[in-house]
Amino acid sequence: MNAGIPYTSGKITISGFGELTDGGSDKDMFINGGEFYNYGTLDCDGFLLESGYVFNSGQMLLDSLWTRDTMDNQGPITTFDFLNDQNGKFISTEPITVTHNFANQGVFSLSGTEMSVANNFSNCNIASSDATANITNSILCVENDFLNCGTDTLRGNGEIYIGGNSTNAGEVEGSLDINTGTGGFTINTGTVEGTVTFGSSGCHLGFDEEQKLDISFYPNPSNGLITLSSGNVNYSLVDISGKTIQTGISNSNQLDFTTFSTGIYFLELSRD
């Protein structure tokens, strides 16, 4: 099937053995409402999410990815450019490869995975709201320049490797391990928490698969009751702003979040 589709309502699903491609004709997929689920392969020039919800556990091969609403990514993505716009809410638990530039203006989260950016990375929103990048139990490698703008926040406990210049004018929080050529930011006019560490190691992509949890959960989306494939798991529930609102240990295979308001949340799982 050739892509070149403006989509405004309802639901599109690509099955596990399905493929949606532009046939090499540089066509875009434009989502402006409704829901899009990919369990197979999506191969097109551009994927633009103006509004609606996107879930991906398949493979996405793109020239550009632009998100302005909620996208839950659980499959590998390769794209030339990637923009998460100021209304974008993007979370990924699987590898992302950006072969040119990445820019975040909204809420962007990596959880238990890795991301490579072949050129520049920016976490900046100078228009209206603040940008937040959460790097949790993940590796981020930026081959060229890195920028965290004023009023914007970089947080988490992952590893970041920067090959070019690095500028921080915002806030850096958590227990991030940041590696640059000089062992610190090239320019820092912002705030860096004392729990953040700096080094000068080079990028080493290749997330340790033994550290990744072989745990699944369902349903997604849910009504607040989540079933895990196994118990004895540490969990954190994070809201769309990146704030952790509940942590604990699941001694059974079920989590109950029905007391929380309806909305979009991210569930992070780990074991000691």
XYZ file of N, CA and C in Angstrom:
816
model
N 0.840 -1.193 0.000
C 0.000 0.000 0.000
C 0.877 1.245 0.000
N 0.593 2.199 -0.840
C 1.366 3.435 -0.886
C 0.808 4.448 0.098
N 1.727 5.084 0.846
C 1.325 6.100 1.807
C 1.318 7.463 1.152
N 0.551 8.353 1.658
C 0.410 9.726 1.227
C -0.947 10.133 1.745
N -1.133 9.911 3.061
C -2.465 9.860 3.638
C -2.659 10.950 4.680
N -3.618 11.858 4.493
C -4.058 12.712 5.587
C -5.143 11.970 6.373
N -4.994 11.876 7.687
C -5.891 11.055 8.482
C -6.407 11.881 9.649
N -7.738 11.894 9.862
C -8.322 12.824 10.829
C -9.191 12.178 11.890
N -9.577 10.913 11.753
C -10.444 10.306 12.761
C -10.396 8.788 12.635
N -10.947 8.111 13.666
C -10.999 6.658 13.628
C -9.694 6.031 14.062
N -9.373 4.880 13.480
C -8.211 4.106 13.913
C -7.589 3.376 12.725
N -6.259 3.478 12.605
C -5.499 2.717 11.617
C -4.579 1.765 12.360
N -4.555 0.501 11.933
C -3.668 -0.486 12.538
C -2.891 -1.202 11.450
N -1.557 -1.241 11.596
C -0.706 -2.067 10.747
C -0.366 -3.314 11.548
N -0.750 -4.471 11.061
C -0.573 -5.717 11.799
C 0.896 -6.114 11.866
N 1.182 -7.127 12.670
C 2.550 -7.564 12.888
C 3.279 -7.978 11.627
N 2.557 -8.486 10.621
C 3.184 -8.872 9.365
C 2.866 -7.883 8.248
N 2.257 -6.759 8.635
C 1.871 -5.766 7.640
C 2.970 -4.774 7.341
N 2.823 -4.077 6.211
C 3.791 -3.057 5.818
C 3.068 -1.937 5.093
N 3.358 -0.716 5.514
C 2.826 0.471 4.849
C 4.015 1.258 4.331
N 4.088 1.441 3.013
C 5.255 2.065 2.407
C 4.831 3.083 1.358
N 5.717 4.066 1.132
C 5.428 5.038 0.085
C 5.951 4.588 -1.265
N 6.541 3.388 -1.342
C 7.028 2.857 -2.612
C 8.145 3.660 -3.221
N 8.900 4.401 -2.376
C 10.005 5.207 -2.877
C 9.576 6.504 -3.529
N 8.310 6.909 -3.334
C 7.793 8.099 -4.012
C 7.717 9.318 -3.107
N 8.400 9.286 -1.941
C 8.514 10.435 -1.044
C 7.153 10.971 -0.606
N 6.317 10.085 -0.107
C 5.016 10.492 0.406
C 5.028 10.512 1.932
N 4.114 11.312 2.509
C 4.047 11.491 3.950
C 2.788 10.846 4.529
N 2.873 10.521 5.814
C 1.705 10.126 6.586
C 1.401 11.262 7.551
N 0.195 11.827 7.475
C -0.190 12.979 8.282
C -1.363 12.592 9.173
N -1.124 12.582 10.492
C -2.154 12.217 11.463
C -2.665 13.484 12.132
N -3.944 13.769 11.965
C -4.545 14.957 12.570
C -5.850 14.567 13.258
N -5.731 13.606 14.186
C -6.892 13.090 14.906
C -6.948 11.576 14.819
N -7.660 10.953 15.737
C -7.796 9.507 15.730
C -6.590 8.814 16.336
N -6.438 7.519 16.013
C -5.380 6.698 16.585
C -4.668 5.921 15.486
N -3.366 5.746 15.670
C -2.551 5.014 14.711
C -1.711 3.996 15.479
N -1.828 2.701 15.121
C -1.092 1.628 15.783
C -0.257 0.892 14.742
N 1.048 0.809 14.987
C 1.931 0.090 14.079
C 2.587 -1.075 14.802
N 2.273 -2.293 14.353
C 2.913 -3.495 14.869
C 3.806 -4.131 13.803
N 3.811 -3.544 12.612
C 4.574 -4.089 11.493
C 5.682 -3.149 11.076
N 5.660 -2.706 9.808
C 6.687 -1.823 9.268
C 6.034 -0.629 8.592
N 6.488 0.566 8.965
C 6.073 1.795 8.301
C 7.299 2.407 7.655
N 7.250 2.595 6.336
C 8.385 3.123 5.573
C 7.859 4.230 4.674
N 8.118 5.492 5.062
C 7.635 6.610 4.263
C 8.558 7.808 4.451
N 8.315 8.860 3.692
C 9.179 10.034 3.713
C 9.050 10.754 5.051
N 7.863 11.199 5.374
C 7.643 11.913 6.625
C 6.469 11.353 7.389
N 6.581 11.365 8.720
C 5.463 10.987 9.585
C 5.173 12.181 10.471
N 3.988 12.764 10.317
C 3.634 13.981 11.015
C 2.415 13.738 11.897
N 2.592 13.889 13.198
C 1.510 13.738 14.165
C 1.116 15.118 14.664
N 0.040 15.653 14.104
C -0.475 16.956 14.515
C -1.326 16.818 15.767
N -2.237 15.841 15.769
C -3.060 15.562 16.943
C -3.511 14.108 16.873
N -3.853 13.546 18.040
C -4.246 12.147 18.112
C -3.261 11.360 18.964
N -3.263 10.042 18.769
C -2.411 9.150 19.565
C -1.760 8.143 18.634
N -0.448 7.927 18.831
C 0.297 6.961 18.024
C 0.989 5.973 18.943
N 0.822 4.679 18.618
C 1.532 3.606 19.321
C 2.328 2.826 18.293
N 3.618 2.625 18.578
C 4.470 1.866 17.665
C 5.227 0.792 18.423
N 5.049 -0.457 18.029
C 5.895 -1.543 18.533
C 6.524 -2.295 17.362
N 6.358 -1.747 16.166
C 6.976 -2.321 14.972
C 8.234 -1.560 14.613
N 8.440 -1.365 13.329
C 9.627 -0.665 12.831
C 9.180 0.537 12.020
N 9.847 1.680 12.247
C 9.551 2.892 11.487
C 10.829 3.357 10.805
N 10.757 3.496 9.468
C 11.883 3.948 8.651
C 11.440 5.233 7.957
N 12.004 6.378 8.387
C 11.476 7.668 7.983
C 12.587 8.616 7.553
N 12.202 9.626 6.758
C 13.107 10.732 6.477
C 12.918 11.848 7.506
N 11.714 11.965 8.051
C 11.474 12.957 9.098
C 10.336 12.478 9.994
N 10.479 12.793 11.282
C 9.452 12.480 12.276
C 9.134 13.765 13.023
N 7.857 14.139 13.029
C 7.404 15.365 13.670
C 6.208 15.020 14.540
N 6.330 15.231 15.853
C 5.256 14.852 16.784
C 4.790 16.087 17.545
N 3.470 16.248 17.572
C 2.876 17.382 18.276
C 1.764 16.917 19.212
N 1.712 15.621 19.447
C 0.767 15.064 20.407
C 1.438 13.838 21.009
N 0.674 12.868 21.466
C 1.226 11.768 22.257
C 1.627 10.590 21.384
N 2.888 10.145 21.558
C 3.379 8.959 20.865
C 4.089 8.061 21.855
N 3.655 6.805 21.914
C 4.233 5.773 22.771
C 5.009 4.824 21.868
N 6.339 4.859 21.969
C 7.164 4.070 21.063
C 7.786 2.882 21.776
N 7.517 1.671 21.262
C 8.090 0.446 21.785
C 8.714 -0.386 20.667
N 9.157 0.293 19.616
C 9.813 -0.360 18.488
C 10.919 0.518 17.948
N 11.857 -0.037 17.163
C 12.982 0.747 16.648
C 12.537 1.775 15.609
N 13.135 2.960 15.701
C 12.862 4.042 14.757
C 14.181 4.533 14.165
N 14.207 4.679 12.845
C 15.318 5.337 12.162
C 14.758 6.497 11.357
N 15.300 7.697 11.574
C 14.808 8.873 10.871
C 15.954 9.844 10.624
N 15.840 10.647 9.561
C 16.870 11.649 9.254
C 16.791 12.799 10.247
N 15.628 13.429 10.381
C 15.402 14.501 11.342
C 14.238 14.127 12.256
N 14.260 14.657 13.478
C 13.221 14.353 14.466
C 12.932 15.630 15.243
N 11.667 16.082 15.190
C 11.205 17.220 15.976
C 10.048 16.783 16.852
N 10.222 16.905 18.173
C 9.119 16.750 19.113
C 8.679 18.155 19.495
N 7.545 18.582 18.940
C 7.108 19.966 19.049
C 6.624 20.278 20.470
N 6.278 21.547 20.712
C 5.999 22.000 22.071
C 4.797 21.311 22.715
N 3.887 20.777 21.936
C 2.775 20.013 22.496
C 3.024 18.508 22.449
N 4.205 18.119 21.984
C 4.522 16.710 21.847
C 4.822 16.046 23.184
N 4.380 14.804 23.301
C 4.627 13.980 24.485
C 5.085 12.617 23.974
N 6.396 12.426 23.953
C 6.984 11.257 23.308
C 7.762 10.454 24.336
N 7.489 9.135 24.405
C 8.266 8.245 25.253
C 8.698 7.046 24.430
N 9.949 6.615 24.629
C 10.465 5.461 23.898
C 11.164 4.504 24.840
N 10.887 3.216 24.637
C 11.577 2.157 25.364
C 12.409 1.291 24.423
N 12.548 1.735 23.166
C 13.333 1.014 22.172
C 14.244 1.996 21.437
N 15.302 1.492 20.765
C 16.320 2.378 20.179
C 15.778 3.327 19.114
N 16.363 4.535 19.130
C 16.067 5.558 18.125
C 17.378 5.977 17.477
N 17.394 5.973 16.139
C 18.563 6.415 15.387
C 18.178 7.635 14.572
N 18.808 8.771 14.880
C 18.577 10.014 14.139
C 19.846 10.305 13.348
N 19.758 10.294 12.033
C 20.955 10.428 11.210
C 21.307 11.880 10.890
N 20.533 12.831 11.429
C 20.874 14.249 11.264
C 20.600 14.968 12.582
N 19.540 15.775 12.669
C 19.289 16.600 13.850
C 18.077 16.150 14.639
N 18.155 16.362 15.971
C 17.022 16.136 16.870
C 16.741 17.411 17.645
N 15.449 17.765 17.754
C 15.046 18.935 18.535
C 13.819 18.588 19.365
N 13.877 18.893 20.660
C 12.737 18.686 21.550
C 12.248 20.029 22.063
N 10.943 20.273 21.895
C 10.310 21.473 22.429
C 9.204 21.127 23.420
N 8.942 19.824 23.609
C 7.860 19.393 24.485
C 8.377 18.525 25.618
N 7.763 17.342 25.785
C 8.187 16.366 26.782
C 8.684 15.133 26.042
N 9.954 14.797 26.256
C 10.594 13.684 25.566
C 11.234 12.781 26.606
N 10.975 11.459 26.503
C 11.477 10.520 27.506
C 12.070 9.290 26.846
N 13.280 8.931 27.277
C 13.886 7.646 26.963
C 13.888 6.816 28.238
N 13.470 5.558 28.141
C 13.412 4.706 29.317
C 13.959 3.326 28.975
N 15.144 3.006 29.532
C 15.732 1.684 29.348
C 16.139 1.378 27.930
N 16.666 2.363 27.212
C 17.021 2.140 25.811
C 18.191 3.038 25.414
N 18.398 3.240 24.124
C 19.492 4.071 23.647
C 19.031 4.905 22.458
N 19.751 6.013 22.261
C 19.436 6.906 21.150
C 20.734 7.496 20.628
N 20.876 7.525 19.301
C 22.044 8.152 18.684
C 21.579 9.287 17.781
N 22.305 10.407 17.850
C 22.022 11.574 17.015
C 23.311 11.913 16.282
N 23.290 11.825 14.959
C 24.516 11.963 14.166
C 24.992 13.400 14.047
N 24.126 14.373 14.323
C 24.562 15.765 14.252
C 24.245 16.482 15.566
N 23.238 17.356 15.597
C 22.982 18.191 16.769
C 21.742 17.764 17.545
N 21.795 18.001 18.874
C 20.687 17.722 19.785
C 20.343 19.016 20.517
N 19.050 19.375 20.522
C 18.633 20.552 21.287
C 17.394 20.239 22.105
N 17.384 20.737 23.333
C 16.229 20.659 24.231
C 15.843 22.096 24.546
N 14.986 22.680 23.701
C 14.732 24.125 23.747
C 13.295 24.441 23.378
N 12.667 25.286 24.179
C 11.382 25.857 23.813
C 11.409 27.326 24.206
N 11.586 28.182 23.228
C 11.659 29.615 23.493
C 10.343 30.310 23.161
N 9.325 29.514 22.764
C 8.065 30.110 22.324
C 7.058 30.258 23.461
N 6.757 29.156 24.168
C 5.677 29.236 25.155
C 6.007 28.437 26.419
N 5.893 27.118 26.353
C 6.104 26.282 27.531
C 7.533 25.753 27.565
N 7.889 25.111 28.691
C 9.242 24.598 28.862
C 9.390 23.224 28.228
N 10.594 22.952 27.730
C 10.919 21.632 27.194
C 11.545 20.784 28.298
N 11.200 19.483 28.298
C 11.751 18.558 29.287
C 12.229 17.308 28.572
N 13.483 16.926 28.824
C 14.042 15.684 28.290
C 14.409 14.790 29.462
N 13.806 13.602 29.509
C 14.051 12.626 30.566
C 14.876 11.479 29.998
N 16.073 11.273 30.528
C 16.955 10.194 30.081
C 17.079 9.221 31.241
N 16.248 8.175 31.247
C 16.139 7.276 32.383
C 16.667 5.897 32.020
N 17.691 5.447 32.747
C 18.296 4.125 32.493
C 18.597 3.941 31.002
N 19.091 4.991 30.372
C 19.283 4.994 28.919
C 20.624 5.614 28.562
N 21.020 5.413 27.301
C 22.242 5.990 26.752
C 21.873 6.911 25.601
N 22.354 8.154 25.658
C 22.159 9.125 24.585
C 23.522 9.530 24.048
N 23.742 9.319 22.753
C 24.994 9.705 22.105
C 24.726 10.778 21.064
N 25.402 11.931 21.215
C 25.270 13.060 20.299
C 26.641 13.297 19.674
N 26.738 13.146 18.369
C 28.045 13.229 17.721
C 28.558 14.651 17.576
N 27.643 15.629 17.536
C 28.100 17.008 17.353
C 27.671 17.858 18.553
N 26.909 18.930 18.358
C 26.640 19.897 19.418
C 25.376 19.571 20.213
N 25.393 20.001 21.484
C 24.303 19.758 22.433
C 23.894 21.085 23.051
N 22.571 21.324 23.145
C 22.065 22.579 23.696
C 20.858 22.315 24.588
N 20.929 22.789 25.842
C 19.799 22.801 26.770
C 19.531 24.254 27.112
N 18.385 24.779 26.635
C 18.130 26.215 26.719
C 17.629 26.634 28.094
N 17.588 27.962 28.313
C 17.095 28.523 29.557
C 15.642 28.164 29.797
N 15.281 27.912 31.050
C 13.963 27.471 31.544
C 13.630 26.040 31.142
N 14.485 25.390 30.373
C 14.230 24.014 29.950
C 15.029 23.054 30.835
N 14.573 21.783 30.885
C 15.101 20.851 31.880
C 15.565 19.562 31.242
N 16.755 19.137 31.638
C 17.306 17.833 31.299
C 17.443 17.070 32.606
N 16.844 15.860 32.680
C 16.883 15.129 33.941
C 16.954 13.628 33.683
N 17.263 12.870 34.742
C 17.273 11.427 34.655
C 18.477 10.828 35.349
N 18.741 9.554 35.046
C 19.870 8.841 35.646
C 20.662 8.071 34.588
N 20.533 8.498 33.333
C 21.200 7.801 32.236
C 22.569 8.379 31.913
N 23.116 7.942 30.785
C 24.426 8.378 30.322
C 24.265 9.204 29.053
N 24.988 10.327 28.985
C 24.951 11.202 27.818
C 26.381 11.427 27.342
N 26.601 11.257 26.044
C 27.919 11.437 25.435
C 27.793 12.488 24.343
N 28.634 13.528 24.414
C 28.546 14.661 23.500
C 29.888 14.825 22.801
N 29.872 14.787 21.457
C 31.116 14.850 20.695
C 31.576 16.253 20.362
N 30.658 17.233 20.328
C 31.000 18.602 19.953
C 30.874 19.551 21.129
N 30.467 20.789 20.839
C 30.256 21.773 21.894
C 28.992 21.458 22.684
N 29.011 21.827 23.969
C 27.863 21.572 24.830
C 27.520 22.828 25.613
N 26.251 23.231 25.533
C 25.817 24.457 26.198
C 24.606 24.168 27.069
N 24.659 24.600 28.328
C 23.524 24.489 29.237
C 23.177 25.873 29.770
N 21.947 26.302 29.475
C 21.435 27.548 30.021
C 20.208 27.287 30.888
N 19.835 26.013 31.018
C 18.641 25.651 31.772
C 18.983 24.900 33.045
N 18.220 23.842 33.312
C 18.397 23.051 34.519
C 18.757 21.619 34.154
N 19.733 21.069 34.869
C 20.133 19.670 34.709
C 19.972 19.005 36.064
N 19.151 17.951 36.113
C 18.754 17.369 37.385
C 18.962 15.859 37.390
N 18.993 15.296 38.602
C 19.060 13.848 38.762
C 20.483 13.372 38.942
N 20.740 12.155 38.471
C 22.069 11.547 38.600
C 22.628 11.179 37.224
N 22.439 12.076 36.278
C 22.960 11.874 34.932
C 24.488 11.785 34.952
N 25.044 10.982 34.050
C 26.480 10.909 33.813
C 26.735 11.507 32.435
N 27.275 12.724 32.396
C 27.436 13.473 31.158
C 28.904 13.480 30.762
N 29.190 13.055 29.547
C 30.561 12.954 29.048
C 30.757 13.882 27.859
N 31.773 14.728 27.952
C 32.123 15.649 26.877
C 33.633 15.586 26.660
N 34.101 16.254 25.618
C 35.523 16.254 25.339
C 36.354 16.930 26.406
N 35.744 17.877 27.153
C 36.464 18.625 28.189
C 36.126 18.162 29.601
N 35.187 17.222 29.718
C 34.778 16.784 31.052
C 33.815 17.734 31.724
N 33.177 18.598 30.969
C 32.196 19.547 31.488
C 31.530 20.257 30.331
N 30.509 21.072 30.617
C 29.863 21.827 29.556
C 30.830 22.878 29.002
N 30.787 23.064 27.683
C 31.589 24.114 27.064
C 31.172 25.476 27.602
N 29.864 25.684 27.685
C 29.297 26.906 28.268
C 28.192 26.490 29.227
N 28.237 26.994 30.454
C 27.195 26.696 31.434
C 26.774 27.979 32.129
N 25.569 28.432 31.822
C 24.989 29.584 32.508
C 23.735 29.182 33.260
N 23.482 27.877 33.322
C 22.297 27.369 33.986
C 22.625 26.752 35.333
N 21.768 25.815 35.764
C 21.890 25.163 37.059
C 22.117 23.678 36.864
N 23.114 23.138 37.549
C 23.404 21.708 37.491
C 23.397 21.168 38.918
N 22.528 20.196 39.192
C 22.484 19.610 40.524
C 23.793 18.897 40.848
N 24.137 18.871 42.138
C 25.382 18.261 42.569
C 25.446 16.769 42.368
N 24.303 16.136 42.145
C 24.268 14.686 41.922
C 24.594 14.306 40.492
N 24.699 15.294 39.596
C 25.084 15.052 38.203
C 26.606 14.921 38.126
N 27.082 13.914 37.416
C 28.526 13.713 37.279
C 28.963 13.974 35.843
N 30.259 14.320 35.684
C 30.819 14.609 34.374
C 32.056 13.749 34.137
N 32.275 13.391 32.883
C 33.448 12.643 32.487
C 33.818 13.009 31.072
N 34.782 12.299 30.528
C 35.239 12.583 29.156
C 35.286 11.321 28.309
N 34.548 10.297 28.693
C 34.533 9.045 27.932
C 33.834 9.239 26.591
N 34.213 8.407 25.625
C 33.568 8.426 24.324
C 32.285 7.613 24.333
N 31.476 7.839 23.322
C 30.186 7.152 23.217
C 30.385 5.656 23.021
N 29.576 4.883 23.713
C 29.615 3.430 23.539
C 28.199 2.894 23.471
N 27.580 3.093 22.324
C 26.235 2.547 22.139
C 26.287 1.030 22.172
N 25.192 0.453 22.603
C 25.101 -0.991 22.754
C 24.616 -1.281 24.147
N 23.337 -1.007 24.367
C 22.743 -1.183 25.690
C 22.830 -2.641 26.099
N 23.239 -2.874 27.328
C 23.413 -4.234 27.847
C 22.060 -4.936 27.903
N 21.859 -5.868 26.982
C 20.576 -6.558 26.915
C 20.264 -7.333 28.186
N 21.326 -7.752 28.919
C 21.066 -8.484 30.150
C 20.448 -7.594 31.213
N 20.630 -6.264 31.080
C 20.054 -5.335 32.034
C 18.612 -5.001 31.700
N 18.174 -5.306 30.491
C 16.810 -4.979 30.103
C 15.850 -6.019 30.645
N 14.741 -5.562 31.131
C 13.772 -6.465 31.729
C 12.934 -7.147 30.667
N 12.806 -8.442 30.813
C 11.923 -9.197 29.924
C 10.548 -9.254 30.569
N 9.929 -8.095 30.686
C 8.624 -7.977 31.343
C 7.690 -7.212 30.419
N 6.518 -7.728 30.252
C 5.500 -7.033 29.471
C 4.341 -6.680 30.399
N 3.523 -5.720 29.968
C 2.333 -5.373 30.750
C 1.196 -5.033 29.793
N 0.002 -5.195 30.281
C -1.192 -4.937 29.486
C -2.356 -4.643 30.438
N -3.439 -4.027 29.910
C -3.610 -3.451 28.570
C -2.957 -2.074 28.486
N -2.782 -1.598 27.282
C -2.234 -0.273 27.047
C -2.901 0.310 25.799
N -3.780 1.301 25.963
C -4.157 2.031 27.166
C -4.957 1.161 28.144
N -5.075 1.638 29.393
C -5.788 0.875 30.409
C -6.750 1.779 31.165
N -7.577 1.140 32.007
C -8.483 1.890 32.879
C -7.862 2.128 34.250
N -6.572 1.826 34.383
C -5.871 2.011 35.646
C -5.390 0.722 36.261
N -5.926 -0.416 35.821
C -5.471 -1.723 36.293
C -4.492 -2.301 35.281
N -3.264 -2.551 35.727
C -2.196 -3.037 34.867
C -1.770 -4.426 35.314
N -1.681 -5.363 34.368
C -1.200 -6.712 34.661
C 0.210 -6.869 34.107
N 1.140 -7.310 34.986
C 2.525 -7.545 34.595
C 2.735 -9.019 34.290
N 3.713 -9.307 33.440
C 4.001 -10.706 33.114
C 4.708 -11.427 34.257
N 5.263 -10.663 35.228
C 5.852 -11.261 36.427
C 5.858 -10.226 37.534
N 6.035 -10.693 38.774
C 6.028 -9.798 39.916
C 7.420 -9.477 40.410
N 7.489 -8.945 41.660
C 8.752 -8.542 42.281
C 9.517 -7.556 41.399
N 8.832 -6.493 41.034
C 9.374 -5.489 40.131
C 9.258 -4.111 40.776
N 10.327 -3.304 40.675
C 10.246 -1.903 41.091
C 9.526 -1.119 40.002
N 8.645 -0.219 40.419
C 7.924 0.556 39.419
C 7.882 2.030 39.811
N 7.786 2.865 38.779
C 7.568 4.302 38.949
C 6.500 4.729 37.958
N 5.547 5.509 38.437
C 4.519 6.072 37.569
C 4.845 7.548 37.385
N 4.985 7.951 36.120
C 5.424 9.303 35.774
C 4.335 9.982 34.960
N 4.013 11.233 35.320
C 2.985 11.926 34.549
C 3.580 12.556 33.303
N 2.747 13.215 32.534
C 3.156 13.693 31.219
C 4.188 14.808 31.300
N 4.300 15.466 32.471
C 5.295 16.526 32.646
C 6.656 15.984 33.030
N 6.735 14.656 33.273
C 7.979 14.047 33.698
C 8.108 13.910 35.198
N 7.072 14.282 35.963
C 7.092 14.198 37.422
C 6.718 12.794 37.879
N 7.524 12.225 38.757
C 7.218 10.912 39.334
C 6.153 11.082 40.405
N 5.024 10.409 40.238
C 3.921 10.595 41.174
C 3.697 9.389 42.088
N 4.299 8.244 41.748
C 4.219 7.099 42.655
C 5.337 6.113 42.335
N 5.957 5.579 43.369
C 6.958 4.525 43.220
C 6.629 3.402 44.192
N 7.134 2.226 43.912
C 6.892 1.107 44.811
C 7.464 -0.186 44.260
N 7.137 -1.267 44.941
C 7.533 -2.606 44.523
C 6.273 -3.447 44.354
N 6.148 -4.067 43.202
C 4.995 -4.929 42.943
C 5.324 -6.353 43.364
N 4.692 -6.805 44.443
C 4.910 -8.177 44.908
C 4.035 -9.172 44.163
N 3.045 -8.661 43.459
C 2.195 -9.518 42.628
C 2.382 -9.092 41.184
N 1.541 -9.566 40.306
C 1.660 -9.187 38.897
C 0.595 -8.181 38.488
N 0.063 -7.431 39.468
C -0.952 -6.437 39.130
C -0.682 -5.121 39.854
N -0.865 -4.031 39.121
C -0.743 -2.682 39.669
C -2.088 -1.984 39.533
N -2.448 -1.224 40.554
C -3.735 -0.539 40.574
C -3.498 0.967 40.645
N -3.787 1.653 39.558
C -3.651 3.103 39.500
C -5.010 3.778 39.301
N -6.077 3.109 39.685
C -7.425 3.613 39.418
C -7.762 4.864 40.221
N -6.973 5.177 41.258
C -7.268 6.370 42.056
C -6.758 7.651 41.401
N -5.950 7.515 40.356
C -5.415 8.697 39.691
C -6.378 9.199 38.620
N -6.287 10.485 38.341
C -7.148 11.085 37.326
C -6.834 10.509 35.944
N -7.840 10.491 35.091
C -7.638 10.043 33.719
C -6.630 10.937 33.018
N -5.689 10.325 32.326
C -4.666 11.093 31.636
C -3.634 10.178 31.017
N -2.493 10.748 30.666
C -1.398 9.999 30.055
C -0.278 9.864 31.071
N 0.119 8.627 31.331
C 1.177 8.340 32.290
C 2.185 7.381 31.662
N 3.411 7.417 32.170
C 4.455 6.503 31.743
C 4.793 5.579 32.904
N 4.917 4.287 32.625
C 5.235 3.295 33.632
C 6.656 2.810 33.404
N 7.531 3.013 34.403
C 8.924 2.588 34.320
C 9.137 1.416 35.275
N 9.745 0.336 34.779
C 9.951 -0.884 35.541
C 11.427 -1.199 35.646
N 11.839 -1.749 36.799
C 13.239 -2.127 36.988
C 13.318 -3.187 38.068
N 14.478 -3.853 38.126
C 14.778 -4.795 39.198
C 16.127 -4.442 39.790
N 16.299 -4.689 41.080
C 17.574 -4.410 41.747
C 18.648 -5.386 41.261
